Tab-separated table of C-alpha atoms and ligand atoms in Angstrom:
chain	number	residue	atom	x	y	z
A	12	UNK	CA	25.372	14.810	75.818
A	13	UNK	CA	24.832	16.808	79.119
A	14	UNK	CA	28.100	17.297	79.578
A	15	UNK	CA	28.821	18.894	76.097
A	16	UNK	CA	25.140	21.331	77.086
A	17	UNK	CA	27.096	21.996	80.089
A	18	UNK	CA	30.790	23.021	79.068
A	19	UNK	CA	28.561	25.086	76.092
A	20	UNK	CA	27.099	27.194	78.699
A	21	UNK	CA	30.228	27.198	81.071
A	22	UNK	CA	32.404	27.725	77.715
A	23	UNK	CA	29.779	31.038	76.873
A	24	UNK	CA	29.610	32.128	80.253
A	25	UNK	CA	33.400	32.664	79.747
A	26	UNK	CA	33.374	34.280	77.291
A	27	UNK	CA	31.259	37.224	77.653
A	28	UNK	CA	33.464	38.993	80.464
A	29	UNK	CA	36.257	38.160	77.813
A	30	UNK	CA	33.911	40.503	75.302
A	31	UNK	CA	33.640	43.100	77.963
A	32	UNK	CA	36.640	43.395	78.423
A	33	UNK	CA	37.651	43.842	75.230
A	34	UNK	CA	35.391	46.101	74.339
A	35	UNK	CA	36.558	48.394	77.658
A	36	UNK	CA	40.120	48.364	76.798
A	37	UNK	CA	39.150	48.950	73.049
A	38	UNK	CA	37.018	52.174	74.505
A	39	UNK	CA	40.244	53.069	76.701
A	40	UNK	CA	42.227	52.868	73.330
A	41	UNK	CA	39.465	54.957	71.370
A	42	UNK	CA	39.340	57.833	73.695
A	43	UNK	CA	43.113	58.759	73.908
A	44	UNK	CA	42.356	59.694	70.266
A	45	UNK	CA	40.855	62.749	70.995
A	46	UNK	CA	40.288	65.551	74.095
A	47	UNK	CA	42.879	68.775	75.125
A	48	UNK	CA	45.613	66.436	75.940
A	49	UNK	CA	45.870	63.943	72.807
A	50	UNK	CA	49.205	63.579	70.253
A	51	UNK	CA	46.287	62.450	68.261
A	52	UNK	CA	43.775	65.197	67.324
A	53	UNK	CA	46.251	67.810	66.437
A	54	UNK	CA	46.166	71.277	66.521
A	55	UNK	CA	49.174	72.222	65.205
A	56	UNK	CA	51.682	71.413	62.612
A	57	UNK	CA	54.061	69.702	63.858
A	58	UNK	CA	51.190	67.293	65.763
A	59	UNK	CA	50.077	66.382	62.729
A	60	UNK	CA	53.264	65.950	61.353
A	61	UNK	CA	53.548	63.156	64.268
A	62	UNK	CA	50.053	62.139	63.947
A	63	UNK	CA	50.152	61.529	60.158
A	64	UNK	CA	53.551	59.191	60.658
A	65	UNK	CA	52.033	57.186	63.862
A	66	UNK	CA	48.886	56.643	61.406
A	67	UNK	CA	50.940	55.641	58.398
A	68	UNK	CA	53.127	52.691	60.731
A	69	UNK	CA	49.908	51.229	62.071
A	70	UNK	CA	48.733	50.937	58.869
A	71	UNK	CA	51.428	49.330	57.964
A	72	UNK	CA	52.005	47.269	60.960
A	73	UNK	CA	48.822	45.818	60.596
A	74	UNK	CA	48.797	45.046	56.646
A	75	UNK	CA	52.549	42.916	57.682
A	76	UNK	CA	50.894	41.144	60.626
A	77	UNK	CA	47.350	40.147	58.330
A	78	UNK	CA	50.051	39.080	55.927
A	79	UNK	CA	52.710	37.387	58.588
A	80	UNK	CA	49.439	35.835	60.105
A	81	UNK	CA	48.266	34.722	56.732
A	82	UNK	CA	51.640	32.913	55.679
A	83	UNK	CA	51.340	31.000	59.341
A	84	UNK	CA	47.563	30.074	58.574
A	85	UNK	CA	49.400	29.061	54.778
A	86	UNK	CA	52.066	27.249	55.974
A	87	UNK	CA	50.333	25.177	59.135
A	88	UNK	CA	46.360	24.404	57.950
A	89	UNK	CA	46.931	24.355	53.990
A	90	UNK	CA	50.329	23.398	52.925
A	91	UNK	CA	51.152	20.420	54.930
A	92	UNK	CA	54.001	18.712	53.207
A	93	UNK	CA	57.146	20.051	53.937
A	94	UNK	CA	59.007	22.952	51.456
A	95	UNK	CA	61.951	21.601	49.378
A	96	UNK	CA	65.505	23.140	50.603
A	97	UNK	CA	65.760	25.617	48.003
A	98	UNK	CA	62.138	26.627	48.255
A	99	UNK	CA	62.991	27.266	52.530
A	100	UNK	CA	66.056	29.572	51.680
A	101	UNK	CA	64.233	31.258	48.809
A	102	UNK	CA	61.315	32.435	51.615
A	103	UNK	CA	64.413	33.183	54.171
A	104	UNK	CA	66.059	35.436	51.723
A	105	UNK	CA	62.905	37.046	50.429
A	106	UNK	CA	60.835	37.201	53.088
A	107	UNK	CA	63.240	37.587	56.308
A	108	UNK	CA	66.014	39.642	54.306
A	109	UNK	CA	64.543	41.657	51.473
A	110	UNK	CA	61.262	42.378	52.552
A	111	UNK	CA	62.719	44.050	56.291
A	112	UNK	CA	65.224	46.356	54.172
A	113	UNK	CA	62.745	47.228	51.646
A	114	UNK	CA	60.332	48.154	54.201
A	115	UNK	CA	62.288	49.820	56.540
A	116	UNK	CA	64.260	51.863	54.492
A	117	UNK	CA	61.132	52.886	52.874
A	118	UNK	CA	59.571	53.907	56.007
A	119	UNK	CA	63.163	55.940	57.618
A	120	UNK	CA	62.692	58.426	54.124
A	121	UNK	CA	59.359	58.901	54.807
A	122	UNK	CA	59.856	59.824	58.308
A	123	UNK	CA	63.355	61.716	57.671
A	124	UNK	CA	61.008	63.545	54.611
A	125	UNK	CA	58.813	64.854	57.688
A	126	UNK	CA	62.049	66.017	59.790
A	127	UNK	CA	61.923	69.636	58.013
A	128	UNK	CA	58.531	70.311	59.487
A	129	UNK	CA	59.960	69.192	63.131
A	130	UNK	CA	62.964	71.126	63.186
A	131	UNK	CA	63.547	74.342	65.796
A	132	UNK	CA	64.600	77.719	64.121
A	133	UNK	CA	68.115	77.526	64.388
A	134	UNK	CA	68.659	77.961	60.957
A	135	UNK	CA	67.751	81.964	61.225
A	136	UNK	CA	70.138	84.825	63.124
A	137	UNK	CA	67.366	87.032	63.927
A	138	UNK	CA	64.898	86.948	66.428
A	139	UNK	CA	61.813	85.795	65.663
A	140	UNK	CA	58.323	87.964	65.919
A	141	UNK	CA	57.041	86.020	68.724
A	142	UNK	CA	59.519	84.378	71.140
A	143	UNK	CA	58.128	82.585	74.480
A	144	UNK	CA	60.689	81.637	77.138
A	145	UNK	CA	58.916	79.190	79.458
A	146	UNK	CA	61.128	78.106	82.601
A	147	UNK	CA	59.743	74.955	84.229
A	148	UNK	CA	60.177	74.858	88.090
A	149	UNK	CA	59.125	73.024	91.403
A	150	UNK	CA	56.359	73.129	90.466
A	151	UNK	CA	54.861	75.734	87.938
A	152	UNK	CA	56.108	77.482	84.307
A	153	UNK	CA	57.339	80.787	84.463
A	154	UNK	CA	56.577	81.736	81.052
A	155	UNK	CA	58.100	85.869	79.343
A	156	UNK	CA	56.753	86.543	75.992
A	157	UNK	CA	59.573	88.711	73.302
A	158	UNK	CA	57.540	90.130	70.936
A	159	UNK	CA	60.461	91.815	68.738
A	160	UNK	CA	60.594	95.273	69.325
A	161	UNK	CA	58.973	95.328	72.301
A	162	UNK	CA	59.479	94.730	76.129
A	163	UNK	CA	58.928	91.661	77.349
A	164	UNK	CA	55.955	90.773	79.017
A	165	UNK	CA	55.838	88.447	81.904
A	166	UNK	CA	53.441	85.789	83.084
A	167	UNK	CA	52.774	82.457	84.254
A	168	UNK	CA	51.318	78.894	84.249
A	169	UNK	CA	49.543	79.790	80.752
A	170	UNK	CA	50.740	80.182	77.590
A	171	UNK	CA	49.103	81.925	75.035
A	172	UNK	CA	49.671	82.087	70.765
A	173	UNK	CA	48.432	83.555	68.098
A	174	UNK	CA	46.800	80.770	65.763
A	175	UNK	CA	48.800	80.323	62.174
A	176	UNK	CA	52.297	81.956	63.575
A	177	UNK	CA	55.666	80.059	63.927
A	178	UNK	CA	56.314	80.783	67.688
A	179	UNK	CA	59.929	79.575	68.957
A	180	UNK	CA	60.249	78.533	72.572
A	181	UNK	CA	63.205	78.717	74.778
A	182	UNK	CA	62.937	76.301	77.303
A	183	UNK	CA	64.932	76.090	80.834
A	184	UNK	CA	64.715	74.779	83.775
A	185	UNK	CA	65.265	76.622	87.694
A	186	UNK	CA	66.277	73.422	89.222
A	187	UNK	CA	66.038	69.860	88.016
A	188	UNK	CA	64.507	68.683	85.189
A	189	UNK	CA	61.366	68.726	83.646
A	190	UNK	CA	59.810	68.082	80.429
A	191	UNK	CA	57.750	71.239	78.053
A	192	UNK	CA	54.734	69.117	75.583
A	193	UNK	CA	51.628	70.457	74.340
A	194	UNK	CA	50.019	67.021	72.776
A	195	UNK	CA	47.871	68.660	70.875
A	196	UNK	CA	50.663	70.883	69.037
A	197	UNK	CA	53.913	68.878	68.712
A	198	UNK	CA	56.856	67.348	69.993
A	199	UNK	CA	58.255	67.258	73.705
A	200	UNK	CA	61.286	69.120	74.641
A	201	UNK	CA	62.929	68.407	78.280
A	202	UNK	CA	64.056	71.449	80.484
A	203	UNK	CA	67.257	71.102	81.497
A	204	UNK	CA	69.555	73.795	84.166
A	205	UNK	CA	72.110	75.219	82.697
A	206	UNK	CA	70.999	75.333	79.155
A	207	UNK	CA	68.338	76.849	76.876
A	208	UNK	CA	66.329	74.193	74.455
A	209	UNK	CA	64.571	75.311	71.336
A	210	UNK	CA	61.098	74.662	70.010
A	211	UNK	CA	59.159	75.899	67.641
A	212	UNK	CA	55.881	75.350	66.843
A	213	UNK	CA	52.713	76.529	64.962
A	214	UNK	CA	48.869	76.413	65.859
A	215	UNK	CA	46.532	75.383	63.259
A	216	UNK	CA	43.258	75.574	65.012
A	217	UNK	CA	42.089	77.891	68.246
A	218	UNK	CA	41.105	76.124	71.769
A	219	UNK	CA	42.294	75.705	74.754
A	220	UNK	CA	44.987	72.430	74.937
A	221	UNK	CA	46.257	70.867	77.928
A	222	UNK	CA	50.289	70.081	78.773
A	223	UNK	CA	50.838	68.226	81.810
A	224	UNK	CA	55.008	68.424	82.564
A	225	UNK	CA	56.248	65.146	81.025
A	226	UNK	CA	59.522	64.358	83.153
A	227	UNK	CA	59.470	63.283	87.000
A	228	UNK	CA	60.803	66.250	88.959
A	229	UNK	CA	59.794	65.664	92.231
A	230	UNK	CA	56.621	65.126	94.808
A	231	UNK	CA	54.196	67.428	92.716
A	232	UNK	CA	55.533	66.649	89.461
A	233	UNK	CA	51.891	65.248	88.187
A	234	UNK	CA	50.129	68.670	89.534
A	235	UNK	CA	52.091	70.920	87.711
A	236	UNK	CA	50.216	71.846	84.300
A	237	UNK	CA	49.303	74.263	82.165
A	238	UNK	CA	47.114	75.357	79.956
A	239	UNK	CA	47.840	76.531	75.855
A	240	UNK	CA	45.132	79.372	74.770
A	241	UNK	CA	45.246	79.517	71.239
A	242	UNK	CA	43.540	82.787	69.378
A	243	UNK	CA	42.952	84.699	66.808
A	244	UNK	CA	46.154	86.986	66.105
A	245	UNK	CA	44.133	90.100	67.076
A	246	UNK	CA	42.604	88.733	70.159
A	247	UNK	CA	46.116	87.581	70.890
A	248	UNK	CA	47.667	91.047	70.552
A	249	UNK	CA	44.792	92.721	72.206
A	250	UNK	CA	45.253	90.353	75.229
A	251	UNK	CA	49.488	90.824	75.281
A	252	UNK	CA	48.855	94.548	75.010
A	253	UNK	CA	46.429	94.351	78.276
A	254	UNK	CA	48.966	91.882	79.330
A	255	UNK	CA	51.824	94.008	79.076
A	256	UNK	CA	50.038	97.293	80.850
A	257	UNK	CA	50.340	97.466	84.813
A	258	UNK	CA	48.060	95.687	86.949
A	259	UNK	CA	45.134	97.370	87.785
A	260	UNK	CA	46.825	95.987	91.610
A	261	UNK	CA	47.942	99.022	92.257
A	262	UNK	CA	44.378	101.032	93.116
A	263	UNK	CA	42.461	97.865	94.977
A	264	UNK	CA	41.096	96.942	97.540
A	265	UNK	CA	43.428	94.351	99.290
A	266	UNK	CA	47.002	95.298	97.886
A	267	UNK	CA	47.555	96.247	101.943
A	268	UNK	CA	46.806	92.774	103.034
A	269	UNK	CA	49.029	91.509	100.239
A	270	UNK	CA	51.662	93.607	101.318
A	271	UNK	CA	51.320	93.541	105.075
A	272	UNK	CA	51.949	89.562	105.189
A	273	UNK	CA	54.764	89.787	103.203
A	274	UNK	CA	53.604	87.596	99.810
A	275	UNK	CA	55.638	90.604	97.836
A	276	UNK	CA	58.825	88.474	98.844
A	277	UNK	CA	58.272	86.320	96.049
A	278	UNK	CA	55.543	87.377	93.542
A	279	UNK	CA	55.420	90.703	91.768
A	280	UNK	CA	52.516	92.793	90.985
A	281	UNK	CA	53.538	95.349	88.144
A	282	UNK	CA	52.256	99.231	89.607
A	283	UNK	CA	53.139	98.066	92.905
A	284	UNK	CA	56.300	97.769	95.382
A	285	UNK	CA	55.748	93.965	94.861
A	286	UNK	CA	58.128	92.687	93.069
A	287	UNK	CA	59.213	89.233	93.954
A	288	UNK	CA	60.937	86.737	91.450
A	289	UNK	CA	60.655	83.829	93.608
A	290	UNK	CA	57.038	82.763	93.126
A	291	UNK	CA	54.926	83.418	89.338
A	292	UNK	CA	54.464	86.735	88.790
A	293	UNK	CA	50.271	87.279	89.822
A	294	UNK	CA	50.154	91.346	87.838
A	295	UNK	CA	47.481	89.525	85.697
A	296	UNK	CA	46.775	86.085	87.642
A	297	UNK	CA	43.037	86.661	87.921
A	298	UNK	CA	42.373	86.662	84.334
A	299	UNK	CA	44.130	83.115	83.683
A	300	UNK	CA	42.128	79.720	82.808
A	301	UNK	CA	43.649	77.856	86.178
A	302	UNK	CA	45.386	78.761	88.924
A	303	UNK	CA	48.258	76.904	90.933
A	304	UNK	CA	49.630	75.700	87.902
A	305	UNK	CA	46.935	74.059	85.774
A	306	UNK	CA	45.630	72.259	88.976
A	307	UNK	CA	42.358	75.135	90.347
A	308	UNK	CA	39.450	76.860	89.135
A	309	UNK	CA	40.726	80.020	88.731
A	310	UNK	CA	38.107	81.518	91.453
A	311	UNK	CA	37.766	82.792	94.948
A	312	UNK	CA	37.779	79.630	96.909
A	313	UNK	CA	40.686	78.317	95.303
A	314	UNK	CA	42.717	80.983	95.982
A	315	UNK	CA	42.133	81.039	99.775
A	316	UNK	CA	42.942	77.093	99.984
A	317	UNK	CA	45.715	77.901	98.060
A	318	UNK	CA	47.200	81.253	100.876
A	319	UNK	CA	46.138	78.603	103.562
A	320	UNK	CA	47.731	75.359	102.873
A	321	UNK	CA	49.595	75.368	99.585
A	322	UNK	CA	51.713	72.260	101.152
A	323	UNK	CA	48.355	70.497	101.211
A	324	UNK	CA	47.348	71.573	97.557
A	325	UNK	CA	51.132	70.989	96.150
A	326	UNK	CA	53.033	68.543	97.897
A	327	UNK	CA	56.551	70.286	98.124
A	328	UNK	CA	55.762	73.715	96.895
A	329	UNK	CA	57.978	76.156	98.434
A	330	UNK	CA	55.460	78.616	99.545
A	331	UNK	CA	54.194	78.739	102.799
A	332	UNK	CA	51.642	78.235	104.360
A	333	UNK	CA	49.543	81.074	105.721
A	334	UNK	CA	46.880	78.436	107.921
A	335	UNK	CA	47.671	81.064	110.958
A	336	UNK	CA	46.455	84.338	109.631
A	337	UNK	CA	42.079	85.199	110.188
A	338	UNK	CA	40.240	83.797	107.496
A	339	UNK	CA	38.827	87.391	107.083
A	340	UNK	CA	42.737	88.453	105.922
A	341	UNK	CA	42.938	85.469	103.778
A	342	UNK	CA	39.482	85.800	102.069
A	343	UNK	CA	40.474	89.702	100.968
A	344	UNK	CA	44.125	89.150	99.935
A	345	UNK	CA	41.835	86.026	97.744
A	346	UNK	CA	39.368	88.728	96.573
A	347	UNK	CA	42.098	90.725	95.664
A	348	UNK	CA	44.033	88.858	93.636
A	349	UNK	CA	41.114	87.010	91.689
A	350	UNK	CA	40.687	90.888	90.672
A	351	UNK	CA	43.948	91.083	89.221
A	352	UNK	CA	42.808	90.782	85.405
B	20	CUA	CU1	58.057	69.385	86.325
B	20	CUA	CU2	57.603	67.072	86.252
């Protein structure tokens, strides 16, 4: 009798970090259903596309494993005596034949019926009103938007769209490999040198989405992100126009620091004699959500860490590091650019 008492309370004791733990990894589940960075609360058309088919093949992954798990319970704790011959193959061939190919084939037309919505624009000759060619390399997105008819605009790290367009994206890569997603909006498309991918891709709802790069590239590959502004069409061509105008670079305070250490070698400041290719392009850099690539508040502070030790920051970036100038030259060539809007 004391014994039984005892492996009760042993027996519950067991079980409640069991519970716990359930319940964490259930929570752990739960919450990659939703946020700036989730396949699964889409914002776009073609997410939802993907959303609506991963729905659709739990639901019916669970209704065949309630029924697989039903025909065990069946088979082991009601029926005890054993099935005739016939009765055996009859289950084989119905259940382990038929049902599979029903199922399956059933499920490939649905998801080919959802392929139309997925596809690039290759189909069309022309260009399309909003083009966006975003370059992935060690280890931030040079990003150009083609507006048709007009000159292109360039920026980086950020990508903006207008919500309720089609916008097609040209993907590359500078040097190895890396991967273009926006969860939130659709499918993933790698970067690859030597050759220009196509995406296209439609925003259904405005916010601002997160897209870490989603193929291993090298030391920083997991601090180099960006950030997906979607807008209203007119705030988006109000904000391309300003975009697209010269930095107001040219008439600050701190464009002689900028210059006099050289950082025009790789980044260009439209309206100025900087005009570097190397490094993103910083005409507009202090009007972006983030800076170094998805990774800082965009403000003061981040940009001086950023002059000083960028090695420290980014792990294999290819800028360096400017730890030996006064902290008074790094602090205005910081003010400086975070005025850049
Ligand atoms: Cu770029 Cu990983």
């Amino acid at each position: 009798m004391s014994i039984g008492v005892a492996s009760d309370a042993r027996g519950r004791r067991e079980r409640r970090p069991l519970k716990q733990l359930f319940l964490i990894a259930f929570a752990v589940l739960l919450s990659g259903c939703a946020g700036v960075q989730s396949a699964l609360d889409p914002a776009g058309t073609e997410a939802e596309a993907v959303a609506t088919l991963f729905w659709v093949m739990v639901a019916g992954g669970t209704l065949i494993w309630i029924a697989v798990m039903g025909g065990f319970y069946y088979a082991t704790r009601i029926k005890r005596e054993p099935h005739s011959e016939r009765a055996a193959g009859r289950l084989i061939l119905w259940g382990g034949a038929v049902f599979p190919v029903v199922v399956l084939t059933l499920l490939l037309a649905y998801g080919l019926s959802l392929m139309p919505k997925l596809r690039p624009w290759t189909a069309v000759a022309e260009e399309p009103a909003l083009r966006i060619e975003v370059t992935g390399e060690q280890f931030w997105w040079r990003v150009t938007y083609h507006r048709a008819g007009e000159d292109p605009v360039v920026a980086a790290n950020e990508i903006r769209l207008p919500v309720g367009e089609r916008v097609v994206f040209t993907l590359k890569s500078a040097d190895v490999v890396h991967s273009f997603w926006i969860p939130s909006l659709g499918g993933k498309m790698d970067m690859i040198p030597g050759r220009d991918n196509t995406l296209t891709l439609e925003a259904t709802r405005t916010g601002i989405y997160r897209s870490p790069c989603a193929e291993f590239c090298g030391s920083s590959h997991a601090l180099m992100v960006f950030s997906t502004v979607v807008m209203e069409p007119d705030a988006f061509d109000d904000w391309l126009a300003r975009e697209a105008r010269p930095s107001p670079g040219a008439k600050a305070d701190g464009l002689d620091a900028f210059l006099r250490n050289g950082c025009q070698a790789c980044h260009a400041i439209t309206g100025t004699e900087a005009n570097g290719v190397i490094g993103p392009d910083l005409s507009h850099v202090g009007s972006r959500d983030t800076l170094g690539a998805g990774i800082l508040q965009n403000e003061i502070d981040s940009y001086v860490a950023l002059i000083r030790r960028p090695d420290v920051i980014k792990p294999g970036i290819r800028m360096p590091g400017f730890h030996g100038l006064p902290d008074e030259e790094i602090e205005t060539i910081a003010r400086y650019l975070k005025g850049l809007e």
